[in-house]
XYZ file of C-alpha atoms in Angstrom:
700
model
C -49.684 68.909 -32.463
C -47.305 71.863 -32.473
C -44.655 70.108 -30.327
C -44.503 67.101 -32.644
C -44.218 69.228 -35.787
C -41.384 71.194 -34.232
C -39.621 68.032 -33.141
C -39.711 66.346 -36.531
C -38.454 69.454 -38.290
C -35.711 70.144 -35.766
C -34.345 66.600 -35.900
C -32.957 67.215 -39.381
C -31.028 70.319 -38.345
C -27.654 70.862 -36.746
C -27.989 70.724 -32.965
C -31.002 68.403 -33.235
C -30.565 66.770 -29.774
C -30.770 70.112 -27.943
C -33.769 71.205 -30.004
C -35.456 67.861 -29.496
C -34.976 68.219 -25.751
C -36.642 71.631 -25.929
C -39.517 70.106 -27.928
C -40.017 67.425 -25.312
C -40.997 70.040 -22.742
C -43.361 72.028 -24.982
C -47.082 71.861 -24.281
C -46.489 69.969 -21.032
C -47.851 71.810 -18.000
C -46.970 68.973 -15.611
C -43.189 68.962 -15.797
C -43.223 70.088 -12.146
C -44.565 66.669 -11.123
C -41.288 65.150 -12.330
C -39.572 66.583 -9.241
C -39.885 63.206 -7.520
C -39.261 64.291 -3.934
C -40.182 67.974 -4.207
C -42.494 69.485 -1.620
C -45.098 70.646 -4.144
C -45.410 67.291 -5.977
C -45.540 65.385 -2.681
C -48.312 67.677 -1.458
C -50.182 66.900 -4.685
C -49.645 63.178 -4.033
C -50.953 63.501 -0.488
C -54.109 65.193 -1.716
C -54.686 62.543 -4.374
C -54.183 59.718 -1.872
C -56.649 61.390 0.477
C -59.217 61.355 -2.322
C -58.623 57.773 -3.503
C -58.004 55.744 -0.342
C -61.390 56.400 1.308
C -63.160 55.358 -1.892
C -61.424 51.962 -1.798
C -60.731 51.355 1.881
C -64.249 52.293 2.987
C -65.668 49.580 0.767
C -66.569 46.739 3.176
C -64.762 44.281 0.898
C -61.406 45.988 1.383
C -60.897 44.840 4.985
C -61.680 41.255 4.002
C -59.402 41.388 0.978
C -56.558 42.853 3.045
C -56.971 40.283 5.792
C -56.992 37.414 3.300
C -54.041 38.741 1.291
C -51.983 39.344 4.424
C -52.776 35.884 5.768
C -51.550 34.289 2.547
C -48.404 36.430 2.380
C -47.498 35.817 6.027
C -48.551 32.159 6.328
C -45.969 30.168 8.259
C -46.661 27.016 6.226
C -45.193 28.532 3.060
C -42.214 26.797 1.479
C -38.928 28.189 2.827
C -37.128 28.386 -0.515
C -33.586 27.016 -0.229
C -30.251 28.489 -1.245
C -27.307 26.075 -1.041
C -24.314 27.943 0.391
C -21.446 27.163 2.725
C -22.663 23.577 3.110
C -25.925 24.896 4.527
C -29.415 25.802 3.418
C -29.972 29.554 3.577
C -33.369 31.197 3.293
C -34.891 34.667 3.343
C -38.237 34.660 5.158
C -41.046 37.112 5.879
C -44.102 36.593 8.056
C -46.412 38.596 10.312
C -43.803 38.680 13.080
C -41.021 39.674 10.681
C -42.638 41.759 7.911
C -39.275 42.989 6.567
C -37.697 39.600 6.879
C -35.107 37.240 8.330
C -32.005 35.875 6.639
C -31.479 32.510 8.286
C -29.891 29.074 7.903
C -30.179 25.435 8.811
C -28.255 22.277 8.000
C -28.849 20.225 4.869
C -30.094 17.336 7.024
C -32.384 19.489 9.153
C -33.952 21.093 6.087
C -35.485 17.694 5.282
C -37.525 17.898 8.488
C -41.040 19.367 8.436
C -40.020 22.090 10.914
C -36.315 22.894 10.572
C -34.521 24.598 13.464
C -33.603 27.846 11.750
C -30.824 30.058 13.058
C -31.090 33.795 12.352
C -28.292 35.565 10.517
C -29.904 38.995 9.976
C -33.194 40.279 11.372
C -34.071 43.155 9.024
C -36.824 44.485 11.279
C -34.437 44.707 14.228
C -31.631 46.118 12.070
C -33.955 48.777 10.656
C -35.114 49.783 14.117
C -31.559 49.976 15.426
C -30.280 52.031 12.496
C -33.344 54.175 11.829
C -33.710 53.023 8.214
C -36.235 50.783 6.493
C -33.914 48.147 5.086
C -35.221 45.983 2.248
C -33.438 42.744 1.358
C -31.844 42.664 -2.097
C -29.818 39.437 -1.872
C -26.275 38.327 -1.118
C -23.182 37.545 -3.223
C -20.775 35.033 -1.668
C -17.097 34.330 -2.314
C -16.573 31.154 -4.371
C -15.704 28.429 -3.695
C -15.341 29.051 0.070
C -18.752 30.772 0.423
C -18.075 31.892 3.997
C -17.884 35.608 3.211
C -20.811 37.351 1.539
C -21.722 40.833 0.388
C -25.246 41.557 1.599
C -27.225 44.066 -0.492
C -29.645 46.280 1.446
C -31.918 48.952 0.007
C -33.485 51.881 1.818
C -37.210 51.545 1.223
C -36.880 49.282 -1.815
C -34.895 51.423 -4.259
C -32.644 49.815 -6.865
C -29.728 51.661 -5.255
C -28.198 49.448 -2.547
C -25.587 49.413 0.203
C -23.223 46.418 0.298
C -21.986 45.162 3.693
C -19.675 42.217 4.295
C -21.111 39.327 6.314
C -19.402 36.254 7.796
C -21.620 33.166 7.620
C -19.472 31.223 10.087
C -19.817 33.668 12.972
C -23.206 35.015 11.842
C -22.526 38.753 11.865
C -21.310 41.665 9.785
C -17.521 41.753 9.531
C -15.915 44.386 11.734
C -14.194 46.916 9.455
C -15.159 44.713 6.527
C -16.078 45.747 3.021
C -18.666 48.523 2.971
C -19.926 49.996 -0.294
C -22.229 52.966 0.400
C -25.529 53.510 -1.354
C -25.378 53.512 -5.153
C -26.745 51.699 -8.122
C -23.877 49.251 -8.199
C -22.580 45.748 -8.692
C -19.835 43.904 -6.812
C -18.107 40.565 -7.387
C -15.534 38.728 -5.275
C -12.153 38.264 -6.950
C -10.623 36.784 -3.812
C -11.221 37.164 -0.070
C -9.420 40.498 -0.006
C -10.432 41.923 -3.392
C -13.683 43.035 -5.018
C -14.500 44.071 -8.577
C -16.925 46.959 -8.151
C -19.031 49.091 -10.490
C -20.591 52.073 -8.740
C -20.820 55.841 -8.597
C -17.164 56.809 -8.173
C -17.907 60.509 -8.555
C -18.480 62.906 -11.427
C -18.268 61.302 -14.850
C -18.653 57.650 -13.786
C -22.404 57.092 -14.287
C -24.262 56.769 -17.587
C -27.003 59.182 -18.544
C -29.483 56.496 -17.464
C -27.952 56.391 -13.985
C -25.861 53.192 -14.058
C -22.126 52.757 -13.357
C -19.715 52.233 -16.242
C -16.349 52.130 -14.448
C -15.108 48.882 -12.836
C -12.448 49.153 -10.133
C -10.472 46.818 -7.883
C -11.292 47.452 -4.231
C -8.793 46.053 -1.736
C -9.604 45.142 1.841
C -8.700 47.888 4.250
C -8.273 50.539 1.565
C -10.640 53.486 1.159
C -12.741 53.572 -1.993
C -10.672 56.547 -3.150
C -7.709 54.167 -3.481
C -9.571 51.726 -5.780
C -7.824 50.962 -9.080
C -9.673 51.205 -12.385
C -9.510 48.028 -14.486
C -12.227 48.488 -17.116
C -14.679 51.102 -18.334
C -17.568 51.545 -20.675
C -18.926 54.926 -21.735
C -21.223 57.605 -20.373
C -23.361 57.229 -23.504
C -24.099 53.543 -22.808
C -27.750 52.766 -22.163
C -27.139 50.514 -19.175
C -23.768 50.046 -17.455
C -20.560 48.028 -17.195
C -20.114 45.195 -14.724
C -17.782 42.350 -13.828
C -18.968 38.768 -13.436
C -17.029 35.810 -12.036
C -17.824 32.224 -13.033
C -16.522 29.107 -11.278
C -17.212 25.401 -11.693
C -16.898 22.219 -9.670
C -13.630 21.332 -11.399
C -11.832 24.392 -10.091
C -11.987 26.559 -13.211
C -12.498 30.273 -12.842
C -13.041 33.085 -15.361
C -13.758 36.798 -15.044
C -15.890 38.590 -17.631
C -16.369 42.285 -18.185
C -19.688 43.177 -19.782
C -20.301 46.610 -21.247
C -23.991 47.113 -21.933
C -24.154 49.748 -24.658
C -27.732 48.589 -25.176
C -30.206 47.261 -22.613
C -30.084 43.905 -24.372
C -26.361 43.519 -24.845
C -22.976 44.862 -25.743
C -19.269 44.085 -25.552
C -17.810 41.170 -23.592
C -14.194 40.715 -22.539
C -12.188 38.269 -20.455
C -10.217 39.997 -17.705
C -7.085 38.839 -15.903
C -4.671 40.840 -13.735
C -2.298 40.870 -16.692
C -4.782 42.310 -19.172
C -8.154 42.242 -20.945
C -9.094 40.330 -24.093
C -12.177 41.538 -25.934
C -14.300 38.746 -27.374
C -15.665 38.745 -30.910
C -19.222 37.616 -30.236
C -22.799 38.872 -30.657
C -24.085 41.663 -28.450
C -26.946 39.539 -27.114
C -24.935 36.461 -26.093
C -24.180 36.144 -22.377
C -22.206 33.791 -20.132
C -24.686 31.927 -17.933
C -22.574 29.338 -16.123
C -19.652 26.958 -16.364
C -19.316 23.196 -16.019
C -16.183 21.058 -16.487
C -14.312 23.943 -18.078
C -17.094 24.686 -20.583
C -18.573 28.190 -20.356
C -22.265 28.090 -21.208
C -23.851 30.973 -23.099
C -27.425 31.933 -23.879
C -27.918 33.977 -27.018
C -30.673 36.040 -28.564
C -28.605 36.580 -31.730
C -27.367 34.113 -34.323
C -23.776 33.196 -33.432
C -21.931 31.213 -36.063
C -23.702 27.867 -36.344
C -25.683 28.568 -33.157
C -29.121 30.103 -33.866
C -30.738 32.849 -31.807
C -32.544 31.483 -28.779
C -30.216 28.503 -28.346
C -27.597 27.533 -25.746
C -23.923 27.259 -26.688
C -20.658 26.360 -24.943
C -17.043 27.495 -25.377
C -13.999 25.995 -23.567
C -12.636 28.321 -20.886
C -9.100 28.001 -22.275
C -10.276 29.265 -25.653
C -11.978 32.278 -24.076
C -8.887 33.100 -22.049
C -6.987 33.181 -25.341
C -9.477 35.740 -26.653
C -11.379 33.379 -28.960
C -15.043 32.394 -28.892
C -16.105 29.634 -31.290
C -19.403 28.290 -29.929
C -20.655 24.708 -30.038
C -24.420 24.096 -29.977
C -25.714 22.523 -26.760
C -29.492 22.992 -26.972
C -31.751 24.346 -29.707
C -35.442 24.951 -28.991
C -38.089 24.481 -31.665
C -40.064 27.474 -33.005
C -42.745 26.927 -30.320
C -40.209 26.542 -27.505
C -37.974 28.955 -25.603
C -35.196 28.659 -23.047
C -36.434 29.799 -19.647
C -33.648 29.096 -17.141
C -30.037 27.890 -17.163
C -27.997 26.699 -14.182
C -25.022 24.450 -13.532
C -24.279 21.813 -10.918
C -20.895 20.210 -10.264
C -21.098 17.996 -13.353
C -24.162 19.045 -15.378
C -25.999 21.836 -17.132
C -29.683 22.092 -16.204
C -32.080 23.824 -18.597
C -35.699 24.712 -18.055
C -37.604 25.635 -21.184
C -41.127 26.322 -22.375
C -43.008 24.263 -24.931
C -46.059 26.278 -26.001
C -45.776 28.086 -22.637
C -45.666 24.816 -20.682
C -42.676 23.968 -18.519
C -40.052 21.353 -19.418
C -36.633 20.449 -18.020
C -33.538 18.749 -19.412
C -30.073 17.895 -18.102
C -27.025 18.168 -20.376
C -23.710 16.543 -19.497
C -20.409 17.343 -21.239
C -18.225 14.474 -22.411
C -15.424 13.548 -24.775
C -17.889 13.208 -27.645
C -19.937 16.305 -26.909
C -23.014 16.849 -24.799
C -25.580 14.210 -23.894
C -29.166 15.203 -23.082
C -31.617 13.696 -20.594
C -35.234 14.839 -20.417
C -36.616 15.040 -16.894
C -40.160 13.812 -16.285
C -42.245 16.364 -14.374
C -45.960 17.287 -14.217
C -47.471 18.805 -17.369
C -49.273 22.133 -17.819
C -47.111 23.865 -15.217
C -44.129 26.193 -14.937
C -40.785 24.765 -13.814
C -38.140 26.919 -12.155
C -34.730 26.182 -10.684
C -34.706 27.150 -7.005
C -31.094 26.304 -6.088
C -27.991 24.682 -7.569
C -24.391 24.509 -6.379
C -20.948 23.766 -7.824
C -20.273 21.478 -4.861
C -22.669 18.692 -5.867
C -25.247 17.641 -8.436
C -28.058 18.051 -5.944
C -30.567 20.725 -6.925
C -33.961 22.055 -5.939
C -36.690 23.020 -8.381
C -40.253 24.290 -8.156
C -43.364 23.224 -10.022
C -46.392 25.506 -10.120
C -49.576 26.039 -12.116
C -52.704 28.146 -12.004
C -54.501 25.561 -9.878
C -51.413 23.660 -8.707
C -49.948 24.995 -5.457
C -46.206 25.482 -5.722
C -44.239 22.347 -4.839
C -40.520 22.004 -4.144
C -38.645 19.029 -5.582
C -35.211 17.616 -4.811
C -33.241 16.114 -7.683
C -29.845 14.554 -8.346
C -29.017 15.873 -11.817
C -26.318 13.244 -12.363
C -28.391 10.331 -11.072
C -31.125 8.157 -12.536
C -33.878 8.670 -9.965
C -36.828 10.932 -10.741
C -37.254 14.262 -8.964
C -38.794 13.868 -5.515
C -41.377 16.232 -4.069
C -40.240 17.305 -0.601
C -42.540 20.215 0.171
C -45.819 21.612 -1.133
C -47.676 24.821 -0.481
C -51.083 24.141 1.073
C -53.988 25.231 -1.098
C -54.747 28.904 -0.497
C -58.126 28.883 -2.206
C -60.867 26.456 -3.120
C -60.107 25.285 -6.672
C -63.014 22.835 -6.833
C -65.009 23.421 -9.991
C -62.298 25.562 -11.610
C -60.564 24.693 -14.856
C -57.705 25.994 -16.984
C -57.963 26.302 -20.747
C -55.476 27.502 -23.344
C -56.767 29.208 -26.480
C -55.336 31.195 -29.363
C -56.458 34.569 -30.653
C -55.717 35.805 -34.148
C -53.988 39.178 -34.104
C -54.351 41.910 -36.708
C -51.517 40.505 -38.865
C -52.731 36.901 -38.623
C -50.313 35.827 -35.870
C -51.700 33.255 -33.438
C -51.400 34.531 -29.869
C -51.873 31.990 -27.054
C -53.585 32.804 -23.798
C -54.777 30.983 -20.682
C -58.185 31.270 -19.015
C -58.915 30.149 -15.448
C -62.627 30.061 -14.654
C -65.454 28.021 -13.264
C -66.145 24.966 -15.372
C -69.896 25.444 -14.955
C -69.907 29.171 -15.753
C -72.467 29.866 -18.480
C -70.994 31.219 -21.700
C -73.281 34.234 -21.660
C -70.626 36.942 -21.633
C -71.350 37.895 -18.019
C -68.348 36.504 -16.123
C -66.348 39.224 -14.319
C -62.863 38.780 -15.753
C -59.434 40.269 -15.093
C -56.708 39.960 -17.716
C -52.997 40.687 -17.650
C -49.869 40.552 -19.827
C -46.394 42.073 -19.977
C -45.278 42.158 -23.605
C -41.704 43.390 -23.433
C -37.996 42.856 -22.794
C -38.153 39.167 -23.822
C -39.702 38.298 -20.441
C -42.265 35.475 -20.553
C -45.456 35.239 -18.517
C -46.092 31.630 -17.502
C -48.629 29.676 -15.426
C -48.174 30.149 -11.690
C -50.108 29.665 -8.493
C -51.352 32.923 -6.983
C -53.098 32.380 -3.685
C -54.190 36.028 -3.631
C -55.800 35.966 -7.071
C -57.452 32.644 -6.299
C -58.797 33.642 -2.888
C -59.791 37.208 -3.628
C -61.063 36.760 -7.184
C -61.573 33.207 -8.458
C -63.368 32.041 -5.303
C -65.828 34.890 -5.795
C -66.797 33.779 -9.276
C -64.347 35.816 -11.327
C -62.210 34.569 -14.208
C -58.508 35.211 -14.806
C -56.765 35.532 -18.174
C -53.026 35.531 -18.948
C -52.166 36.680 -22.483
C -48.829 35.588 -23.989
C -48.483 38.506 -26.380
C -45.477 39.422 -28.490
C -42.694 41.421 -26.922
C -42.228 38.721 -24.279
C -40.016 35.653 -24.406
C -42.615 32.898 -24.620
C -41.288 31.789 -28.015
C -37.754 33.102 -27.821
C -36.065 36.213 -29.236
C -38.115 36.305 -32.449
C -41.317 36.663 -30.398
C -39.704 39.571 -28.598
C -38.062 41.223 -31.596
C -41.352 41.248 -33.509
C -42.454 44.134 -31.271
C -39.273 46.167 -30.927
C -39.323 49.948 -31.256
C -41.488 51.115 -34.195
C -42.891 47.580 -34.628
C -44.426 47.788 -31.172
C -48.028 48.286 -32.253
C -48.368 44.515 -32.794
C -47.959 44.026 -29.031
C -50.936 46.243 -28.330
C -52.912 44.660 -31.165
C -52.211 41.201 -29.718
C -53.643 42.181 -26.349
C -56.778 43.728 -27.823
C -57.202 40.670 -30.058
C -57.194 38.385 -27.020
C -59.920 40.512 -25.445
C -62.019 40.296 -28.591
C -61.511 36.532 -28.663
C -62.850 36.346 -25.108
C -65.940 38.207 -26.276
C -66.289 35.902 -29.280
C -66.186 32.891 -26.958
C -68.817 34.606 -24.774
C -66.734 34.271 -21.632
C -67.150 37.958 -20.828
C -67.978 41.338 -22.384
C -66.482 44.847 -22.214
C -68.654 45.786 -19.246
C -67.264 42.835 -17.280
C -63.595 42.933 -18.322
C -60.792 44.531 -16.305
C -57.115 44.611 -17.190
C -53.913 45.230 -15.235
C -50.156 45.311 -15.669
C -47.060 46.886 -14.172
C -43.918 48.653 -15.400
C -43.739 47.875 -19.123
C -47.072 46.162 -18.512
C -48.257 49.492 -17.114
C -47.363 51.091 -20.436
C -49.366 48.328 -22.112
C -52.347 49.212 -19.934
C -51.982 52.910 -20.733
C -51.911 52.235 -24.461
C -54.947 49.950 -24.261
C -56.735 52.589 -22.171
C -56.194 55.251 -24.854
C -56.442 53.093 -27.987
C -59.368 50.869 -26.976
C -61.330 52.557 -24.175
C -64.445 50.678 -25.273
C -62.980 47.200 -24.591
C -62.630 47.478 -20.811
C -64.646 48.529 -17.812
C -61.645 48.674 -15.462
C -57.937 49.377 -16.018
C -55.285 49.141 -13.299
C -52.029 50.832 -14.294
C -49.168 49.836 -11.972
C -45.763 51.619 -11.578
C -46.026 52.523 -15.271
C -44.251 54.211 -18.112
C -46.808 56.563 -19.667
C -45.048 59.659 -21.015
C -43.157 58.092 -23.917
C -42.131 61.499 -25.273
C -40.071 62.221 -22.153
C -39.409 58.716 -20.852
C -35.660 58.933 -21.594
C -35.405 61.909 -19.229
C -37.184 60.247 -16.300
C -35.458 57.916 -13.783
C -33.633 55.102 -15.656
C -35.589 55.664 -18.870
C -32.530 56.266 -21.046
C -31.528 52.617 -20.519
C -34.553 51.337 -22.467
C -33.912 52.914 -25.840
C -33.165 49.445 -27.199
C -36.721 48.394 -26.404
C -38.727 51.523 -27.162
C -36.620 53.659 -29.487
C -35.439 57.224 -29.067
C -37.168 60.573 -29.230
C -34.000 61.862 -30.953
C -34.689 59.754 -34.079
C -37.478 61.102 -36.298
C -39.201 57.820 -37.192
C -39.001 56.514 -33.633
C -40.083 59.875 -32.216
C -43.167 59.883 -34.417
C -44.079 56.390 -33.281
C -43.499 57.138 -29.597
C -45.695 60.215 -29.884
C -48.391 58.149 -31.582
C -48.568 55.497 -28.849
C -47.657 57.557 -25.755
C -50.633 57.274 -23.360
C -49.920 60.642 -21.736
C -49.850 62.368 -25.116
C -52.991 60.675 -26.399
C -55.631 61.343 -23.782
C -58.470 63.166 -25.554
C -61.058 65.508 -24.107
C -63.806 64.214 -26.386
C -63.358 60.506 -25.574
C -65.196 58.565 -22.882
C -62.773 56.434 -20.868
C -63.282 53.857 -18.134
C -62.261 55.103 -14.702
C -58.682 53.793 -14.243
C -56.878 52.986 -11.025
C -53.273 54.212 -11.259
C -50.766 53.349 -8.550
C -47.054 53.868 -8.086
C -44.424 54.298 -5.357
C -42.352 57.322 -4.367
C -39.262 55.138 -3.885
C -39.344 53.817 -7.445
C -35.951 54.833 -8.844
C -36.267 52.668 -11.960
C -39.391 53.865 -13.813
C -40.217 56.588 -11.310
C -43.619 57.820 -10.064
C -43.511 60.780 -12.469
C -45.316 58.971 -15.300
C -48.285 57.991 -13.145
C -48.551 61.447 -11.575
C -48.595 63.271 -14.902
C -51.108 60.865 -16.424
C -53.499 61.372 -13.504
C -53.024 65.135 -13.661
C -53.908 65.173 -17.358
C -57.057 63.135 -16.707
C -57.997 65.585 -13.974
C -57.417 68.539 -16.290
C -59.761 67.015 -18.860
C -62.427 66.217 -16.278
C -62.028 62.447 -16.670
C -62.678 60.068 -13.774
C -59.642 58.335 -12.256
C -58.205 56.954 -9.034
C -54.557 57.597 -8.115
C -52.508 56.183 -5.251
C -48.802 56.613 -4.546
C -47.253 54.527 -1.791
C -44.302 56.156 -0.067
C -42.107 53.018 0.065
C -41.446 49.800 -1.786
C -39.435 50.750 -4.842
C -40.425 49.566 -8.297
C -41.779 46.244 -7.041
C -43.713 47.511 -4.021
C -41.909 45.061 -1.750
C -40.903 47.017 1.338
C -42.698 44.474 3.546
C -45.539 41.967 3.405
C -48.063 44.493 4.703
C -47.437 46.783 1.748
C -47.913 43.906 -0.681
C -51.189 42.912 0.958
C -52.407 46.524 0.965
C -51.631 47.034 -2.718
C -53.348 43.779 -3.644
C -56.428 44.558 -1.546
C -56.769 48.047 -3.012
C -56.530 46.734 -6.543
C -58.999 43.900 -5.979
C -61.468 46.253 -4.303
C -61.320 48.449 -7.390
C -61.965 45.470 -9.676
C -64.829 44.262 -7.486
C -66.444 47.708 -7.582
C -66.152 47.941 -11.333
C -66.919 44.387 -12.410
C -68.996 42.862 -9.608
C -70.999 45.874 -8.488
C -71.686 47.274 -5.060
C -70.694 45.300 -1.994
C -73.518 43.102 -0.707
C -75.399 44.481 2.265
C -74.449 43.030 5.615
C-alpha cells in the first residue's frame, strides 16, 4: 500500500512525527466520519440506523427478546448491592419506574430484612427532568473517616467526562454553595472537609494529548476554581493523566499519593504532604491498593525487589512518608493463579484470586511476625467478588456467581472464625435444567494451552450443529470469568444455543505474564488464541462455522474486527461493539493516545507495520467473502469514540459487502444511559444472532 510505504520511509527522516501524521490520512476517504458530532456524519448515522433497525426490530423475535431483557434488568427482586458508608447501607438502584436510577440508603439492621425501607437520596430521573439533562450515575467519593460529605459524579448521557457536586448524606441533599466541579474528564479526592485535590481541565495546556488531566490542584471551599493552587503535575506527553489518591485505615493512618501515568499501565508515584512531595523509587506497574494497620498494600505487575510480578506487597506508611519503598511479600499466586481483587477492612486484607479461572478468597492479617493467611471456604467453579468493605469494621459483603449459579450475596466477618453466610440470592432468570458447564483447553499456534468454558445442553448431540455464541476480551490485563447472565440464559441458552467464554492471552486470567505475552507487536498470539478455541470447538463437534457467532466490545471489538478480517471463514455472525477498528489512526481518535502501552505507536516503524497488518479497517478486501457483521456503537462514547465503527461500516459499503450498523445516541462507552437502552442493545444483538445461527423466526 502506498500509505504504508510512505510511512515506513518517512519514519527514519527528520520531522518523522509530522510526516507520519500526514501518512495516516492518506488513502482514507472517510476521515469526515471522525467529526463525531458533525451534521454530515450524524445524517449518515441516521440513514444507517434507518436501514438496520427495521431489519432487526421487525423480526418477531425482537419484541420478545426486548421484553425479556427489560424484565430481567428491571426486576425488583434483584439484589440491592450494598455500599457501607456513614454507618448506613447505600445502594444505587434502577428499575422500570426509575430507569436512570435512585441513590438511596437504609440502616445496617434494616438491610437484613427481605424488604428494607429505603430512603431516597437522589432520584436521577427527577433530577434530569428538572435540569433538562440526561444524568447518568458515575459513583460517589466520600470524605474519610467521617463519610458524611460526598462528591457525586454525574455524566451527561454516559460520557466519561463528569460533573462533581457535593452532597450531604445527613440531610439528604446537595450542599448549598458546596463544591461544584463542572464537566471534565477529572478526578477529585477529599483532603479534608474544606479541601479537595483535583485533576481536571484547568484551561489551555493542562490536558494530555489523549484528553486526560495532568495538573493536580488544591481547591478550597468557597474559592473559585481560578484560585486553586497547583501542587503536582505530570506532562502533556503522558499517555493517561495525573491524579491524587488518599488512603486511610481503621487505625487512623492517612497517606496521600500522587500518581503520574506516563503509560496506561503505570508511571511515577510520590507521597505528598503540605510541606512537600517525595518521589518513590518503585516499578511503574506497582500501585497502592489499600492500607491496614499502617501497612500500605500494593499490587504489582512488575518484579519489585524480592516481590515477583503479579504478587501483593506491603510497605509501612512511615517508610513511604520518608520517601522509601522496600516491599515485603504478602501473597504470591502460582503460575496458574492471578490476583483478582484487593480490599481492606479495619484489621485485615482481603484478597480474591483466580485458580485456573475459578474464584478463591483469602484473608491476610498483619502482626508482629508478619502476615498470617486464612483461606475462606466458598463454592467452587464460580467467580468471587468483593461487594463492600469498610475501615470501620471487619464486616464485609461479597458476591458469588457462576454461569448457572445465580448471583448470591454473602456477609462475612473477616476477623472472625465463622464461615461466610448467604444473605441474599438472585432468583433464577432462566431454566438451567439440563444445562452443563465444561472447561476445556485449546492449543494455540505456538503450543500455549488456552482455557475456555462452554455452557450448553448436556443432551445436545455432538454433531456440530449447535448454534453457539463465543466471546473474549484479550487485553489490558482484564480477566473474563464465570458469571451469571440472566439475559444470555433466557434469550439464548433456553432456546437451545450454547455459550463459550475464551480466556485468551492479553487478559489477566494468569497474571501479568498472560497479559504481557500479547503486548504491542506480540499481539497476534491473542488473535491466534481466539481462532484456536473456535477450531477446538469444531474438533469437539460442538458446532461448525455455519453455526458459530462471536461478539466483543471495546478492545474486544477490535478482537472481533481482526477475527472478521483474518478468519472470515470461521464464523457465520460477528457482532462488533463500541470497537477500535482503525489501528492506523487510533491514536488520533477520542482517548486513543492513552493506549500506546497496549497497542504500540504508529510513530515507531516496527509497531506501525504491525498495526497496519492487523488493523481491521485497513484490511478489508474487495475479493474476500465475509459474514454479514452487526456493528454497533454510541454517539456519546468519548473513550473509544463511534468513529471506528462508522468508518468500518462505510468501507464495507464501498466494497459492496453486507453489514448492519447501529449507533445509539446515548449511553457512553458502556451503553448504560438507562435500563431500557441496555435491554434494547441486548435484544438487537440477540435478534441478529438468532437470524444468522437459528434461521428465520418460526411462523405464528
